Short mmCIF file of C-alpha atoms in Angstrom, two decimals:
data_model
loop_
_atom_site.label_atom_id
_atom_site.label_comp_id
_atom_site.label_asym_id
_atom_site.label_seq_id
_atom_site.Cartn_x
_atom_site.Cartn_y
_atom_site.Cartn_z
CA MET A 1 -13.77 29.54 -17.48
CA GLY A 2 -11.78 27.25 -15.17
CA MET A 3 -8.28 25.99 -15.77
CA ASN A 4 -8.20 22.74 -17.75
CA THR A 5 -7.46 19.57 -15.81
CA SER A 6 -4.12 18.81 -17.46
CA SER A 7 -2.77 22.31 -16.71
CA LEU A 8 -3.86 22.14 -13.07
CA GLU A 9 -2.40 18.68 -12.67
CA LYS A 10 0.91 19.77 -14.19
CA THR A 11 1.11 22.85 -11.95
CA VAL A 12 0.33 20.92 -8.77
CA TYR A 13 2.74 18.14 -9.71
CA GLN A 14 5.59 20.58 -10.40
CA ARG A 15 4.86 23.03 -7.57
CA GLY A 16 3.45 20.64 -5.00
CA GLU A 17 6.11 21.18 -2.33
CA LEU A 18 5.61 24.94 -2.33
CA LEU A 19 1.83 24.51 -2.35
CA CYS A 20 2.02 22.18 0.66
CA ALA A 21 4.30 24.61 2.48
CA ILE A 22 1.74 27.40 2.01
CA ASN A 23 -1.10 25.10 3.00
CA ASN A 24 0.71 24.12 6.19
CA GLN A 25 1.35 27.75 7.12
CA PRO A 26 0.73 31.01 5.20
CA ARG A 27 4.05 32.64 4.43
CA ALA A 28 5.68 35.57 2.68
CA LYS A 29 8.19 34.95 -0.11
CA PRO A 30 11.31 35.03 2.10
CA GLY A 31 9.81 32.38 4.38
CA LEU A 32 8.84 30.21 1.43
CA THR A 33 12.31 30.47 -0.06
CA GLU A 34 13.78 29.21 3.20
CA GLU A 35 11.14 26.51 3.73
CA VAL A 36 11.48 24.82 0.35
CA GLN A 37 15.19 25.64 0.02
CA ALA A 38 14.83 27.10 -3.46
CA SER A 39 16.06 30.26 -5.12
CA ARG A 40 13.95 33.42 -5.04
CA SER A 41 13.45 33.23 -8.81
CA THR A 42 12.17 29.65 -8.56
CA VAL A 43 9.76 30.64 -5.79
CA ASP A 44 8.59 33.64 -7.84
CA ARG A 45 7.77 31.40 -10.82
CA ALA A 46 6.03 28.85 -8.63
CA ILE A 47 3.89 31.51 -6.95
CA THR A 48 2.89 32.97 -10.30
CA GLU A 49 1.89 29.54 -11.63
CA LEU A 50 -0.06 28.63 -8.47
CA GLU A 51 -1.85 31.99 -8.49
CA THR A 52 -2.75 31.55 -12.15
CA ALA A 53 -4.08 28.07 -11.36
CA GLY A 54 -6.25 29.49 -8.59
CA CYS A 55 -4.50 27.47 -5.88
CA ILE A 56 -3.16 30.37 -3.80
CA GLU A 57 -3.96 34.01 -3.15
CA ARG A 58 -2.04 36.91 -1.67
CA ARG A 59 -3.23 38.73 1.43
CA GLU A 60 -0.98 41.66 2.26
CA ASN A 61 2.52 40.14 2.17
CA GLU A 62 1.61 36.49 2.74
CA TYR A 63 0.25 33.74 0.53
CA TYR A 64 -2.67 31.48 1.49
CA THR A 65 -4.18 28.44 -0.19
CA THR A 66 -7.66 28.69 -1.66
CA LEU A 67 -10.10 25.79 -1.28
CA LEU A 68 -8.82 24.48 -4.61
CA GLY A 69 -5.27 24.82 -3.34
CA GLU A 70 -6.01 23.01 -0.09
CA LEU A 71 -7.63 20.09 -1.92
CA SER A 72 -4.82 20.04 -4.48
CA SER A 73 -2.28 19.96 -1.65
CA GLU A 74 -4.03 16.93 -0.15
CA TRP A 75 -4.01 15.22 -3.55
CA TYR A 76 -0.29 15.90 -3.94
CA ARG A 77 0.54 14.47 -0.52
CA LYS A 78 -1.47 11.33 -1.23
CA PHE A 79 0.32 10.99 -4.54
CA GLN A 80 3.69 11.30 -2.80
CA ASP A 81 2.67 8.76 -0.15
CA ASN A 82 1.56 6.32 -2.85
CA VAL A 83 4.83 6.67 -4.74
CA THR A 84 6.80 6.10 -1.53
CA ALA A 85 4.74 3.01 -0.70
CA LEU A 86 5.15 1.60 -4.21
CA ASN A 87 8.89 2.24 -4.15
CA GLU A 88 9.31 0.43 -0.83
CA SER A 89 7.25 -2.53 -2.08
CA GLN A 90 8.59 -2.77 -5.62
CA GLU A 91 10.66 -5.94 -5.09
CA ILE A 92 7.59 -7.84 -3.93
CA LEU A 93 5.27 -6.23 -6.47
CA ALA A 94 7.62 -7.29 -9.28
CA GLN A 95 6.86 -10.92 -8.42
CA LEU A 96 3.09 -10.51 -8.78
CA SER A 97 1.08 -10.50 -12.00
CA ARG A 98 -0.64 -7.38 -13.26
CA SER A 99 -4.06 -8.85 -12.40
CA THR A 100 -3.17 -9.38 -8.73
CA PRO A 101 -5.67 -7.56 -6.49
CA LEU A 102 -3.79 -5.03 -4.37
CA ASP A 103 -4.49 -1.49 -3.28
CA THR A 104 -2.17 1.38 -2.37
CA SER A 105 -4.15 1.82 0.86
CA PHE A 106 -2.62 -1.48 1.97
CA LEU A 107 0.89 -0.40 1.03
CA GLN A 108 0.97 3.05 2.65
CA GLY A 109 2.92 2.91 5.89
CA ALA A 110 3.37 -0.85 5.58
CA HIS A 111 6.22 -2.90 7.00
CA VAL A 112 7.83 -4.58 3.98
CA ARG A 113 10.24 -7.52 4.19
CA THR A 114 11.94 -9.33 1.31
CA ALA A 115 13.12 -12.88 1.90
CA ASP A 116 16.78 -13.85 2.05
CA PRO A 117 17.28 -16.79 -0.36
CA VAL A 118 19.53 -18.48 2.22
CA ALA A 119 16.82 -18.52 4.91
CA PRO A 120 13.56 -17.38 3.29
CA GLU A 121 11.25 -18.40 6.14
CA ASN A 122 12.93 -15.88 8.46
CA VAL A 123 10.93 -13.20 6.66
CA ILE A 124 7.71 -14.30 8.40
CA GLU A 125 9.08 -13.98 11.95
CA PRO A 126 7.17 -10.73 12.69
CA SER A 127 3.88 -12.42 11.77
CA ILE A 128 4.74 -15.40 13.97
CA ARG A 129 5.28 -13.07 16.93
CA ILE A 130 1.84 -11.55 16.40
CA LEU A 131 0.26 -14.97 15.93
CA LYS A 132 1.55 -16.09 19.34
CA THR A 133 -0.58 -13.40 21.03
CA ALA A 134 -3.55 -13.52 18.64
CA THR A 135 -7.06 -14.67 19.50
CA ARG A 136 -8.23 -15.02 15.91
CA LEU A 137 -6.62 -15.77 12.55
CA ARG A 138 -8.25 -15.60 9.13
CA GLY A 139 -6.23 -16.29 6.04
CA LEU A 140 -5.87 -17.46 2.46
CA ALA A 141 -3.65 -20.49 1.96
CA PRO A 142 -2.26 -20.91 -1.56
CA VAL A 143 0.36 -23.33 -0.17
CA GLY A 144 0.99 -25.25 3.03
CA MET A 145 3.73 -24.35 5.51
CA MET A 146 4.69 -26.61 8.40
CA VAL A 147 5.85 -23.73 10.56
CA TYR A 148 2.38 -22.20 10.50
CA ILE A 149 0.62 -25.51 11.28
CA THR A 150 2.89 -26.04 14.29
CA ILE A 151 2.42 -22.51 15.64
CA ILE A 152 -1.34 -22.53 14.97
CA HIS A 153 -1.72 -25.80 16.89
CA GLU A 154 0.39 -24.46 19.75
CA CYS A 155 -1.53 -21.18 19.98
CA ALA A 156 -4.94 -22.80 19.61
CA THR A 157 -4.32 -25.31 22.38
CA THR A 158 -2.64 -22.89 24.79
CA ASN A 159 -4.24 -19.51 24.01
CA GLY A 160 -7.58 -20.51 22.47
CA LEU A 161 -6.70 -19.16 19.02
CA SER A 162 -9.62 -19.43 16.58
CA VAL A 163 -8.63 -20.10 12.96
CA GLU A 164 -10.44 -19.87 9.64
CA ILE A 165 -8.55 -20.76 6.47
CA VAL A 166 -9.60 -20.48 2.82
CA ALA A 167 -7.37 -22.97 1.01
CA LYS A 168 -6.87 -23.44 -2.70
CA ASN A 169 -8.20 -26.85 -3.77
CA ASP A 170 -4.87 -28.17 -4.99
CA ALA A 171 -3.11 -26.93 -1.84
CA LEU A 172 -5.42 -28.71 0.58
CA ASP A 173 -3.74 -32.12 0.33
CA SER A 174 -0.32 -30.63 1.02
CA ILE A 175 -1.72 -28.76 4.02
CA LEU A 176 -3.27 -31.94 5.43
CA GLU A 177 -0.07 -33.91 4.83
CA LEU A 178 1.89 -31.50 7.02
CA ASP A 179 0.29 -32.83 10.21
CA ARG A 180 -3.14 -34.42 9.79
CA ALA A 181 -3.38 -35.44 13.47
CA LYS A 182 -2.97 -31.88 14.74
CA LEU A 183 -5.44 -30.54 12.20
CA ILE A 184 -8.05 -33.16 13.10
CA LYS A 185 -7.73 -32.25 16.77
CA LEU A 186 -8.18 -28.55 16.04
CA VAL A 187 -11.25 -29.28 13.91
CA ASN A 188 -12.79 -31.57 16.52
CA ASP A 189 -12.18 -28.96 19.21
CA GLY A 190 -13.93 -26.31 17.10
CA MET A 191 -10.79 -24.18 16.78
CA LEU A 192 -10.21 -24.60 13.04
CA GLU A 193 -12.45 -24.15 10.01
CA ILE A 194 -11.09 -24.87 6.54
CA LEU A 195 -12.92 -23.68 3.43
CA THR A 196 -11.78 -24.56 -0.08
CA THR A 197 -11.90 -22.64 -3.33
CA SER A 198 -10.98 -23.16 -6.95
CA ALA A 199 -10.14 -19.47 -7.27
CA ASP A 200 -6.53 -18.51 -7.83
CA LEU A 201 -4.90 -17.28 -4.61
CA PRO A 202 -2.01 -15.02 -5.65
CA TYR A 203 -0.71 -14.64 -2.09
CA ALA A 204 -1.41 -15.62 1.50
CA LEU A 205 -3.58 -12.78 2.73
CA TRP A 206 -4.12 -12.89 6.48
CA LEU A 207 -5.67 -10.98 9.37
CA MET A 208 -4.66 -11.53 12.99
CA ASP A 209 -6.69 -10.14 15.88
CA THR A 210 -5.15 -9.60 19.31
CA ASP A 211 -6.72 -8.03 22.38
CA LYS A 212 -5.26 -4.68 21.33
CA GLU A 213 -5.41 -4.50 17.53
CA THR A 214 -5.80 -6.18 14.17
CA THR A 215 -2.87 -6.62 11.81
CA ALA A 216 -3.19 -7.57 8.16
CA GLY A 217 -0.52 -9.06 5.97
CA ILE A 218 0.34 -10.55 2.63
CA THR A 219 2.92 -13.30 2.30
CA THR A 220 4.17 -14.03 -1.21
CA TYR A 221 5.76 -17.20 -2.56
CA ASN A 222 7.92 -18.36 -5.43
CA GLU A 223 9.36 -21.73 -6.36
CA GLY A 224 11.95 -21.41 -3.61
CA GLY A 225 9.38 -20.83 -0.87
CA VAL A 226 8.51 -17.58 0.87
CA SER A 227 9.61 -14.55 -1.14
CA GLY A 228 8.33 -11.62 0.90
CA MET A 229 5.83 -10.20 3.33
CA ILE A 230 3.93 -6.93 3.72
CA MET A 231 2.29 -6.08 7.07
CA ASN A 232 0.05 -3.16 7.99
CA ASP A 233 -2.23 -2.26 10.89
CA SER A 234 -3.67 1.03 9.61
CA PRO A 235 -7.49 1.27 9.49
CA GLU A 236 -7.39 1.70 5.71
CA ALA A 237 -5.21 -1.38 5.25
CA ILE A 238 -7.42 -3.45 7.54
CA ASP A 239 -10.56 -2.35 5.69
CA TRP A 240 -9.06 -3.39 2.35
CA ALA A 241 -7.80 -6.73 3.70
CA GLU A 242 -11.15 -7.49 5.35
CA SER A 243 -13.00 -6.79 2.12
CA GLU A 244 -10.60 -8.84 0.02
CA TYR A 245 -10.67 -11.78 2.43
CA GLU A 246 -14.48 -11.80 2.49
CA ARG A 247 -14.51 -11.72 -1.31
CA TYR A 248 -12.39 -14.85 -1.49
CA ARG A 249 -14.36 -16.45 1.33
CA GLY A 250 -17.51 -15.90 -0.69
CA LEU A 251 -15.96 -17.96 -3.50
CA ALA A 252 -15.36 -20.95 -1.22
CA THR A 253 -17.22 -24.04 -2.40
CA ASN A 254 -16.77 -26.45 0.50
CA THR A 255 -17.43 -25.44 4.09
CA SER A 256 -17.61 -28.96 5.59
CA THR A 257 -14.33 -29.02 7.48
CA LYS A 258 -14.90 -32.39 9.12
CA GLY A 259 -15.71 -33.86 5.74
CA ILE A 260 -12.50 -32.46 4.28
CA ILE A 261 -10.34 -33.85 7.08
CA ALA A 262 -12.00 -37.25 6.83
CA GLU A 263 -11.35 -37.57 3.09
#
């Protein structure tokens, strides 16, 4: 009979560092003691527990992971990565509701910035730098920001940037009021498409494509303006952002951009 799930989980959680050390390289006890910087008695207990769990086995004087141990080691590392990502993002996450769609795959390895209340818009500078070299921008717009309209117009007219925006219905008027003339020109030139939705947009999710790569980001807002930004260019983060953007795009109810601008 196999070990019950709760016992295995507890063993891997408590002895994960030693398990990962063995999975990285089979070692004898002295080497393990040095690698994990623990006492010999602690290593002895950990080895006994991991052997009992079926995660490691002894061959001569060295310990090796079993298939169960290798998979458990991978699980432990992913768990540690998730905790690290959540810890680094906790200030921004604290501002979002429990129902906000977000995945740890987007947070792992992300570049996280929290806004300074004195100059909150400075937090988006890294995304502006990417936008200036981008060929395509897709994004959700829960609010309107003049700085983005100005940069989008500049990049579209000089670099041929193509833009698609899914705007919340009640945010559309404020977006148009920022600079209607520039927006009309972009629409007429075929560089801008605005879709509208009644769905709640909890953040500004965006994807920027350059000649070299795609970067995804989330910009959050509070009553004082921009509150934070998370950026990531990992394949997993891009996949999640693409899927989430397409989900919101599918909820859009008005795709007649010229009709919107003319209203």
